Amino acid sequence: MSLTKRRLQFLHTLVELYQKTKLPIHYEALAKSLGVSKWTAYDMLKEIEKLGFITRSYEVNTKVTGRSQVVFVPTDKASDLFNQSRNELVDLVDWKKTVENISGLLKDLNNTGPNEAVRKIWAEIPEASVRINFCAYIIGLLLMYLKKLGGKRGPLIQRIVLTAPSKEMGMTMFVGTVLGMALQTMNDELGLEITELVSRFLQSISDLSDEEKGLLSDFLSEAFHF
């Protein structure tokens, strides 16, 4: 059994949740973050556990008196894996494919319609296990919502991005601004989902290398013109 791309995605999300909360992670919390069923998350965690990247324990469920629930924590093996990955060079071939895919979805907005384009990119986000690729998909998703809202504020938001003190700040300001606009058009459930994705984006972007931030910033600047 190997650590496939899909398993890596689940493991990466669990590690990020654990680092954020400092608490063992229940598989339902992981399922919610990834947009999958709790049974899919549980089965995947059992596979990852066999590889030695996580361990399980049991804790009392405060919502159900006297009942215990299964929770998971990453092992040192998982921490070493992502610390090593953070120091590796960017896979430019994979990055180029990601950019081309998102750019194609953005350029095809007029043909497919905004709702269909948003649906397509939503479906692909769970597959983005590499940190920089995930960030690119969130930027692409919010660009679609910006265009869906009419895009009249696009030039102003672009100026904010270009004049920000740093590339990271420019991208986070873009994401925060468009999220605030998009939330006004969403129901509570969808709004919660995209807010959680943006929260993961903010954590992910802070962990990117300078090279990765530069690539991501360049992608955002170019994507304004699609």
C-alpha atoms as one frame of an Amber mdcrd trajectory, in Angstrom:
protein
   0.000   0.000   0.000   1.400   3.397  -0.971   0.627   7.032  -0.121  -1.374
   7.901  -3.225  -2.251  11.453  -4.219  -5.738  10.997  -2.751  -4.407   9.674
   0.563  -1.857  12.485   0.664  -4.672  15.008   0.305  -6.546  13.538   3.285
  -3.383  13.339   5.367  -2.383  16.906   4.531  -5.790  18.247   5.549  -5.751
  16.270   8.803  -2.285  17.606   9.646  -3.427  21.187   8.990  -6.533  20.738
  11.166  -4.428  19.245  13.938  -1.880  22.070  13.763  -4.680  24.617  13.892
  -6.645  23.108  16.798  -3.894  21.212  18.672  -6.562  18.566  19.278  -7.153
  15.044  17.901  -9.285  15.160  14.759 -12.590  13.323  14.382 -13.197  11.922
  10.913 -16.416  13.928  10.545 -14.420  17.171  10.911 -12.047  15.971   8.214
 -14.963  14.991   5.973 -16.474  18.449   6.352 -13.216  20.164   5.387 -12.819
  18.022   2.281 -16.467  17.946   1.237 -16.782  14.146   1.374 -18.953  11.758
   3.384 -17.854  10.830   6.893 -17.599   7.177   5.832 -15.264   8.051   2.966
 -13.079  10.002   5.397 -13.080   7.177   7.942 -12.153   4.511   5.388  -9.365
   6.674   4.007  -7.964   7.350   7.487  -7.870   3.628   8.214  -5.715   3.150
   5.112  -3.401   6.018   6.073  -3.138   4.607   9.598  -1.766   1.340   8.181
   1.037   3.353   6.561   2.095   4.777   9.924   1.249   8.430   9.271  -1.541
   8.691  11.871  -2.663   6.951  15.040  -6.135   6.589  16.480  -7.407   7.051
  20.000 -10.781   7.277  21.709 -12.308  10.185  23.566 -15.650  10.833  25.201
 -18.217  12.406  22.916 -19.654  15.305  24.928 -22.722  15.382  22.656 -23.666
  11.770  23.431 -23.383  10.915  27.139 -21.230   7.898  27.855 -20.284   7.295
  24.220 -16.722   7.395  22.942 -15.629   8.426  19.463 -12.643   7.632  17.267
 -10.169  10.472  16.705  -6.868  10.645  14.869  -3.557  12.458  15.308  -0.608
  12.678  12.888   2.609  10.893  13.797   6.162  12.224  13.546   6.356  10.406
  10.220   3.615  12.680   8.850   5.276  15.820  10.229   8.608  14.827   8.683
   6.899  14.194   5.353   5.422  17.701   5.079   8.492  19.428   6.497  10.495
  17.732   3.781   7.939  18.600   1.091   8.007  22.265   2.116  11.706  22.469
   1.325  11.481  20.785  -2.069  11.508  22.712  -5.326   8.231  23.448  -7.058
   7.177  20.877  -9.641   6.889  23.339 -12.508   5.383  20.797 -14.893   2.566
  20.030 -12.445   2.135  23.747 -11.706   1.857  24.555 -15.422  -0.862  21.909
 -15.835  -2.772  23.360 -12.891  -2.558  26.899 -14.272  -3.650  25.769 -17.730
  -6.626  23.888 -16.296  -7.866  26.786 -14.152  -7.193  29.292 -16.935  -9.223
  27.150 -19.313 -12.163  27.133 -16.910 -11.962  30.914 -16.526 -11.715  31.534
 -20.255 -14.673  29.225 -20.909 -16.994  31.178 -18.614 -18.842  32.761 -21.528
 -19.523  29.376 -23.130 -20.472  27.298 -20.089 -22.090  29.995 -17.977 -20.938
  31.068 -14.507 -22.925  28.479 -12.550 -21.565  25.556 -14.565 -18.006  26.916
 -14.382 -18.249  27.321 -10.610 -19.602  23.772 -10.291 -16.674  22.387 -12.278
 -13.995  24.131 -10.239 -15.710  23.208  -6.951 -15.511  19.558  -8.037 -11.771
  19.781  -8.690 -10.706  21.499  -5.461 -10.687  18.274  -3.360  -8.161  16.786
  -5.802  -5.669  19.639  -5.281  -3.399  18.027  -2.670  -0.329  20.186  -3.389
  -0.458  23.403  -1.363   0.264  25.881  -4.183  -2.232  24.138  -6.479  -4.936
  24.309  -3.817  -4.303  28.047  -3.411  -4.553  28.519  -7.177  -7.926  26.762
  -7.268  -9.285  28.985  -4.496  -8.120  32.072  -6.395  -9.734  30.680  -9.547
 -12.985  29.984  -7.704 -13.159  33.520  -6.328 -12.328  35.016  -9.725 -15.340
  33.137 -11.076 -17.559  34.579  -8.353 -16.176  38.035  -9.126 -17.098  37.636
 -12.790 -20.447  36.118 -11.825 -21.200  39.236  -9.783 -20.582  41.353 -12.847
 -16.893  42.079 -12.467 -17.421  45.856 -12.216 -15.096  46.065  -9.241 -12.465
  43.945 -10.964 -10.141  46.845 -11.932 -10.276  48.298  -8.409  -9.532  44.932
  -6.801  -6.726  44.355  -9.286  -5.195  47.687  -8.296  -5.357  46.693  -4.632
  -3.483  43.489  -5.454  -0.814  45.247  -7.519  -0.151  48.003  -4.969  -0.090
  45.790  -1.864   3.161  45.902   0.190   3.861  42.231  -0.554   2.659  39.527
  -2.909   1.214  37.503  -0.054  -0.696  40.494   1.272  -2.025  41.280  -2.197
  -3.386  37.772  -2.623  -4.925  37.628   0.846  -6.563  41.032   0.310  -7.987
  39.796  -2.993  -9.384  36.636  -1.387 -10.863  38.505   1.578 -12.452  41.202
  -0.558 -14.076  38.858  -3.071 -15.185  36.467  -0.322 -17.044  39.297   1.391
 -18.816  40.135  -1.843 -19.634  36.513  -2.695 -21.031  35.678   0.748 -23.860
  38.136   0.192 -25.183  35.928  -2.625 -24.828  32.517  -0.896 -26.949  30.483
   1.459 -25.534  29.698   4.906 -24.338  26.191   4.028 -22.419  27.232   0.930
 -21.087  30.307   2.710 -19.709  28.129   5.501 -18.023  25.801   3.005 -16.257
  28.571   1.110 -15.265  30.320   4.342 -13.586  27.127   5.533 -11.767  26.790
   2.206 -10.535  30.369   2.457  -9.374  29.712   6.014  -7.338  26.785   4.703
  -6.051  29.028   1.890  -4.771  31.607   4.378  -2.949  28.936   6.342  -1.533
  27.365   3.191  -0.283  30.572   1.620   1.677  31.494   4.739   3.573  28.206
   4.381   4.506  28.723   0.728   8.079  29.485  -0.264   8.925  32.856  -1.826
   9.155  31.139  -5.202   5.685  29.642  -4.812   4.200  32.968  -3.704   5.712
  34.582  -6.766   4.217  31.976  -9.111   0.818  32.272  -7.447   0.871  36.073
  -7.554   1.801  36.033 -11.251  -1.083  33.643 -11.919  -3.546  35.985 -10.178
  -2.295  39.030 -12.081  -2.635  37.236 -15.434  -6.002  35.708 -14.553  -7.585
  39.165 -14.159  -7.382  39.485 -17.948  -9.199  36.239 -18.805
